[in-house]
Coordinates of C-alpha atoms and ligand atoms in Angstrom, one line a residue:
X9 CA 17.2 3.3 16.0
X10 CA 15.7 6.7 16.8
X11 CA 13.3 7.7 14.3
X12 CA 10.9 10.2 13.1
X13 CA 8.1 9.7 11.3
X14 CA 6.4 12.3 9.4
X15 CA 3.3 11.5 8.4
X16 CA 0.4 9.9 11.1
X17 CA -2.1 8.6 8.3
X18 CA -2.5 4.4 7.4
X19 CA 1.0 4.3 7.5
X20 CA 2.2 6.8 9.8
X21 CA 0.5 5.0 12.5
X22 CA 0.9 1.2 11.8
X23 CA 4.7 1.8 11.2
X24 CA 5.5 3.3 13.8
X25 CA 3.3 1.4 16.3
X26 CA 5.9 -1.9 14.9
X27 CA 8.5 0.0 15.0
X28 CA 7.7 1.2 18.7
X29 CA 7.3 -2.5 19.6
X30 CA 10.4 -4.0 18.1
X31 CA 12.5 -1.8 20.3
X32 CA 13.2 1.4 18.2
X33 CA 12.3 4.7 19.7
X34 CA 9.8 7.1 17.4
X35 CA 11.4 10.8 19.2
X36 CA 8.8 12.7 16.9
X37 CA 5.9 12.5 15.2
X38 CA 4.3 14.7 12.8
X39 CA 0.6 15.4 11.1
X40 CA -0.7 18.8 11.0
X41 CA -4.2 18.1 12.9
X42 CA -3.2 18.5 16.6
X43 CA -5.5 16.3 18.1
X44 CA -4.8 13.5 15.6
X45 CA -1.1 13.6 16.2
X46 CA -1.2 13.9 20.3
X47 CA -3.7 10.8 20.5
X48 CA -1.0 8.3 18.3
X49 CA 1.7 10.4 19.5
X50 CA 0.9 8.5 23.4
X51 CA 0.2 5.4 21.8
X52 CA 4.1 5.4 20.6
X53 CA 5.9 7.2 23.5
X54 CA 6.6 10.1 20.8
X55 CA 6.7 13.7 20.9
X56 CA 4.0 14.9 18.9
X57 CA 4.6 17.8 16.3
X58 CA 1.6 19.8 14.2
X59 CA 4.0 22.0 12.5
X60 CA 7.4 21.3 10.9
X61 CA 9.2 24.2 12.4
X62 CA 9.0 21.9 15.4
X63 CA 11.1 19.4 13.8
X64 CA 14.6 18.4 15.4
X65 CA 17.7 17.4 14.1
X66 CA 19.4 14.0 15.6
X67 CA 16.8 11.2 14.4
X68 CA 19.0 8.5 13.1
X69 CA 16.3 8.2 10.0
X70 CA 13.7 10.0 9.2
X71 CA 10.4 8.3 7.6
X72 CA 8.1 10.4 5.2
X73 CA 4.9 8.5 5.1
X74 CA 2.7 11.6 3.5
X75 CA 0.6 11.1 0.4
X76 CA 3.2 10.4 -2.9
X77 CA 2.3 14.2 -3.9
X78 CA 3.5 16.0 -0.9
X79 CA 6.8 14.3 -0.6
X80 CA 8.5 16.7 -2.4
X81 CA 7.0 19.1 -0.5
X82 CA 8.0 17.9 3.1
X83 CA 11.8 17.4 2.0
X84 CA 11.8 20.6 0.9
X85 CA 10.2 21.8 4.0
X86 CA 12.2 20.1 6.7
X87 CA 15.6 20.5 5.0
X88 CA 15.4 23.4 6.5
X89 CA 15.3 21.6 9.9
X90 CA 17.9 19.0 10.0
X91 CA 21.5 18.5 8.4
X92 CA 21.7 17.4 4.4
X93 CA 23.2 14.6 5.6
X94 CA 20.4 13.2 7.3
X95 CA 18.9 9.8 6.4
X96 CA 15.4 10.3 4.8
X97 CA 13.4 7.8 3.3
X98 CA 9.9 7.8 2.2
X99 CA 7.5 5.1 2.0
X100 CA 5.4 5.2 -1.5
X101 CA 5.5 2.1 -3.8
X102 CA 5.0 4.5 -6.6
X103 CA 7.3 7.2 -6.3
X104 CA 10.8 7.0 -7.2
X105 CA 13.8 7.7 -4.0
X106 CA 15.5 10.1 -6.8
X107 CA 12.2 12.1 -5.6
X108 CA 14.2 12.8 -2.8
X109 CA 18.0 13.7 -4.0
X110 CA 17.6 17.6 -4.5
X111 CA 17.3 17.8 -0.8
X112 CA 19.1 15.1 1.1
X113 CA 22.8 13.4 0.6
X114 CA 21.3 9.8 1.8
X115 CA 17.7 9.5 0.8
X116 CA 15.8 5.9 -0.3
X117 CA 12.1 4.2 0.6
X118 CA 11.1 1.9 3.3
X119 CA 7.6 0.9 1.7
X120 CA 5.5 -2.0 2.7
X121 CA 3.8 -3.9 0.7
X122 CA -0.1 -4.0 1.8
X123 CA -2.9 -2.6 2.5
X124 CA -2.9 -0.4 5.6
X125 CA -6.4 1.0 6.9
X126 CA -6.4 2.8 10.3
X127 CA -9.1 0.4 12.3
X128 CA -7.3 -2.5 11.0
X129 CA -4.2 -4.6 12.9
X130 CA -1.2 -5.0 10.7
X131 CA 0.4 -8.2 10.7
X132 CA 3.7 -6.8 10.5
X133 CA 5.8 -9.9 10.2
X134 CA 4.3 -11.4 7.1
X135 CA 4.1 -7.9 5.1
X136 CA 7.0 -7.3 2.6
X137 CA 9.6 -5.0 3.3
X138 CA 10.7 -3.4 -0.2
X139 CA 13.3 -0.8 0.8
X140 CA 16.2 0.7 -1.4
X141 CA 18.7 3.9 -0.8
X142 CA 21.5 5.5 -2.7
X143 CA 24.8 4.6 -0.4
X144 CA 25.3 1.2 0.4
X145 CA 25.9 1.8 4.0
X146 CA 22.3 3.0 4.1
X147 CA 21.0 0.4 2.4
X148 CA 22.4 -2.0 4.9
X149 CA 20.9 -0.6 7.8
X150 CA 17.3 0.3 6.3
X151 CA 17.8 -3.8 5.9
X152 CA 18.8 -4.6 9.7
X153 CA 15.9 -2.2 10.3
X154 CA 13.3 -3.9 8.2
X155 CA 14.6 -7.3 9.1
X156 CA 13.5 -6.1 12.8
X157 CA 10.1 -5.6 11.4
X158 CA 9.2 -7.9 8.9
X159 CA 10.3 -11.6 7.8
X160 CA 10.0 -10.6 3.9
X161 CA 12.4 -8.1 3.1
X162 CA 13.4 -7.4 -0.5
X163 CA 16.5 -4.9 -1.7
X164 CA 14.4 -3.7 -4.9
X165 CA 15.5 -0.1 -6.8
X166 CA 13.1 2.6 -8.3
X167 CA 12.6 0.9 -11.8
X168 CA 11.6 -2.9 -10.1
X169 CA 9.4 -1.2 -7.7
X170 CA 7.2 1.2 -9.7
X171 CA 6.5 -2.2 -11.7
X172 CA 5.5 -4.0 -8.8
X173 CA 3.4 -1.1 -7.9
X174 CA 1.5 -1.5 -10.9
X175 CA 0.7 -5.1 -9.8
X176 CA -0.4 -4.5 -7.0
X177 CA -2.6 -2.0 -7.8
X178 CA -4.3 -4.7 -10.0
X179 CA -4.1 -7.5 -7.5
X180 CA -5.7 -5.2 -4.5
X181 CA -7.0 -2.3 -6.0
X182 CA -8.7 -3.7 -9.0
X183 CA -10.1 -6.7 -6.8
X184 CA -11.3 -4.4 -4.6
X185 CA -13.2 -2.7 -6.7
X186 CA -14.9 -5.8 -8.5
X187 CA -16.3 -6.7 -4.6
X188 CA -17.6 -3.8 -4.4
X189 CA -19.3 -4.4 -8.0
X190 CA -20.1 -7.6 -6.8
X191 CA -21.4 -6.1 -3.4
X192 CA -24.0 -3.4 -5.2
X193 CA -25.0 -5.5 -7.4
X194 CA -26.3 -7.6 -4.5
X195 CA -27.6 -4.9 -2.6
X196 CA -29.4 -3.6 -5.3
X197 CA -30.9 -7.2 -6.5
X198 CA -31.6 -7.5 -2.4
X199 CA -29.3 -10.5 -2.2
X200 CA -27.1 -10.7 0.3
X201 CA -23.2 -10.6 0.2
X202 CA -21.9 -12.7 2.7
X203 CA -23.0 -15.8 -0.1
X204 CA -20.3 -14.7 -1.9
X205 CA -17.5 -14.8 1.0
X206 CA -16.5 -18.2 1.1
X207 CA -15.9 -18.3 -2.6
X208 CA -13.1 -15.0 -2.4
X209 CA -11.5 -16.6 0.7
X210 CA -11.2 -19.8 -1.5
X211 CA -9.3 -17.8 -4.8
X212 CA -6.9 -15.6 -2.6
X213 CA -5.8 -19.1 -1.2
X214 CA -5.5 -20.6 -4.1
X215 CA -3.2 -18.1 -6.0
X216 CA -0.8 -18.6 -3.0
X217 CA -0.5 -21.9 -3.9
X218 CA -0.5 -22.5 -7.3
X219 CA -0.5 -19.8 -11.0
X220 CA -3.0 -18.0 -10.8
X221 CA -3.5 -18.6 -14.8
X222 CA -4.0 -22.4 -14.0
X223 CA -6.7 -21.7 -11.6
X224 CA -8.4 -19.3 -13.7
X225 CA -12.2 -20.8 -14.0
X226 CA -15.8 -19.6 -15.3
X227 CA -17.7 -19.0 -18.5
X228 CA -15.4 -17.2 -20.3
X229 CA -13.0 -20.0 -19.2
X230 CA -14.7 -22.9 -20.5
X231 CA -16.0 -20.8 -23.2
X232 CA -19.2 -21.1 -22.7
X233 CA -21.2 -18.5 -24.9
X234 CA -24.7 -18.6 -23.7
X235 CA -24.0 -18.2 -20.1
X236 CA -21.9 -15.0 -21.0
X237 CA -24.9 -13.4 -23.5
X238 CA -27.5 -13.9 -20.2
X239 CA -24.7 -12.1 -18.0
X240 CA -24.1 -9.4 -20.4
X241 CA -28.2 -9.1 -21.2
X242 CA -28.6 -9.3 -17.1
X243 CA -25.9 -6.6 -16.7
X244 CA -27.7 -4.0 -19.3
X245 CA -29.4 -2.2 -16.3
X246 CA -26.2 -1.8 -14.7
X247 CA -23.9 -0.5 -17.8
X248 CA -20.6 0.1 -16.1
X249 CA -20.4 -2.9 -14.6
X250 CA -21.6 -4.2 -18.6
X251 CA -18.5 -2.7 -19.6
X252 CA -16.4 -4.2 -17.4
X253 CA -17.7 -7.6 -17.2
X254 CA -17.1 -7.6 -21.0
X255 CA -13.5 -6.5 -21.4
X256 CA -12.3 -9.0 -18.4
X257 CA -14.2 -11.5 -20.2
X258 CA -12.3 -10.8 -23.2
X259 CA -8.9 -10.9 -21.5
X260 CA -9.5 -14.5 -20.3
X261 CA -10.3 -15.6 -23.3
X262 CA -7.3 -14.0 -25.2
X263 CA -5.4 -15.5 -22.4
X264 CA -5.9 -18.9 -23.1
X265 CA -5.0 -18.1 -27.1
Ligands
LIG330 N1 -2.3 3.0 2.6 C1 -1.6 2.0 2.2 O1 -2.1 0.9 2.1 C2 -0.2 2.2 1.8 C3 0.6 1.1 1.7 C4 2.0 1.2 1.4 C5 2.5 2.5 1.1 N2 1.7 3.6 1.2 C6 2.3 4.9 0.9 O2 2.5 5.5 2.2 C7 2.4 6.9 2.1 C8 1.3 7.4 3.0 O3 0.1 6.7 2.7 P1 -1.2 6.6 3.7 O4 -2.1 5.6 3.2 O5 -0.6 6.5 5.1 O6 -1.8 8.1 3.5 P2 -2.9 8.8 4.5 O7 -3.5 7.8 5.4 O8 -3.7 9.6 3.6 O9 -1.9 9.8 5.3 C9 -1.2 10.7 4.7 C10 -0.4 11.5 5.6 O10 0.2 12.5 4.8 C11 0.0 13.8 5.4 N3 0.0 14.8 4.4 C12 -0.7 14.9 3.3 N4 -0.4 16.0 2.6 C13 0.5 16.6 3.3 C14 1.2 17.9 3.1 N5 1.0 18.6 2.1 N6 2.1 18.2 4.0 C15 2.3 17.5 5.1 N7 1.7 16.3 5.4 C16 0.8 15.9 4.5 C17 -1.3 13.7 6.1 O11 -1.2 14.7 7.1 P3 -2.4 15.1 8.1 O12 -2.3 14.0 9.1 O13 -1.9 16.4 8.6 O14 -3.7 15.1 7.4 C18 -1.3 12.3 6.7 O15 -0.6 12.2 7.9 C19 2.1 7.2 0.6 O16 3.2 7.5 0.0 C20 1.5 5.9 0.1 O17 1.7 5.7 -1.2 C21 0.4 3.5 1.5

């Protein structure tokens, strides 16, 4: 396919970098920080754009991988640049396609499912492909097109989506942010974290191979009392992380209720 992608952030780049390399052409490209946008532009063979008004009509799809809030934004924007019938699709787990209808006849979402940093490789072929549009012809093709990029692709509308969203806010976000407890914690307490590595390589496995709920272990677990009072009284110099220990706590044991 011919594409354009508009947007040259986590996304932007990764996507069409895959894209690139299974055989599809990027034409344009589009961030508004020049320099940005003319060193990934050679990296994909693309024309590079730093203003919309630069944007051509022709591109058999058109990919808006900005931040959820500007979507609207951008369609509005380039609908001045191409034909209403062009096929636009943006890629936000979050946001609904219908985000998309005041401004285009054949709109949906191409979004995959991970966690995309710039300096990090993206294993294309094992990320999930969760794409959806509002024609069924559309919908077809955005499959052929994922199934060139990915082995995991899932037809999923607005409603499924926004609730696997939420998950995986919790699953990556929320973990996340519990290393990076973890990790000043340790820093503070001049421990070091690498201790701790082993032990978060061992759970992700595990919750790819069994419930999660049946692999759930610890004090709070086994309901062992004293060991969570010595936490909590450990944790009073560091009351956020207090807070938190306490309501997760909590939830595990209403869990196994
Ligand atoms: N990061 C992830 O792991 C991930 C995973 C799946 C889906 N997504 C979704 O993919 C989309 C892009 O996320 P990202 O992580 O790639 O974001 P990002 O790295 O912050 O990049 C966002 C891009 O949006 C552009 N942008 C922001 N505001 C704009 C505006 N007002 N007008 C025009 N362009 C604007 C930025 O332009 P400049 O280059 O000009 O600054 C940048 O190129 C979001 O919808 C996000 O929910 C993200």
């Amino acid at each position: 396919m011919k594409i354009t992608v508009i947007g040259a952030g986590n996304v932007g780049y990764h996507l069409s970098q895959r894209l690139k390399e299974v055989g599809h052409t990027i034409v344009q490209i589009f961030s508004r920080q020049t320099n940005k946008v003319i060193r990934i532009s050679r990296i994909i063979g693309a024309n590079p754009i730093d203003n919309l008004s630069s944007l051509n009509p022709g591109a058999d799809l058109y990919i808006l991988a900005v931040k959820d809030d500007a979507i609207a934004t951008v369609a509005e924007k380039i609908k001045k640049r191409i034909p209403a019938t062009s096929w636009v699709v943006h890629t936000s787990g979050s946001t609904p396609s219908t985000v998309l209808e005041p401004y285009f006849e054949n709109y949906g979402v191409f979004y995959p499912l991970q966690t995309f940093s710039m300096n990090r490789l993206a294993d294309f072929l094992n990320i999930p492909i969760l794409i959806d549009a509002n024609k069924e012809l559309m919908k077809n093709r955005l499959q052929e097109l994922a199934e060139t990029v990915s082995s995991k692709i899932y037809l999923i509308n607005d409603e499924q989506r926004a609730k696997i969203h939420v998950t995986a806010v919790v699953v990556n976000n929320f973990t996340n942010y519990l290393y990076t407890m973890a990790e000043d914690i340790l820093q503070q307490e001049e421990l070091p974290m690498e201790v701790l590595i082993p032990l978060i390589q061992e759970t992700s496995k595990k919750v790819s191979l069994y419930p999660a709920k049946e692999m759930q272990t610890g004090p709070a677990q086994r309901g062992d009392k004293k060991t969570i009072k010595r936490h909590l009284e450990f944790l009073e110099k560091y009351p956020n992380y207090q807070k938190i220990y306490e309501v997760l706590s909590k939830g595990i044991e209403e869990m196994k209720k």
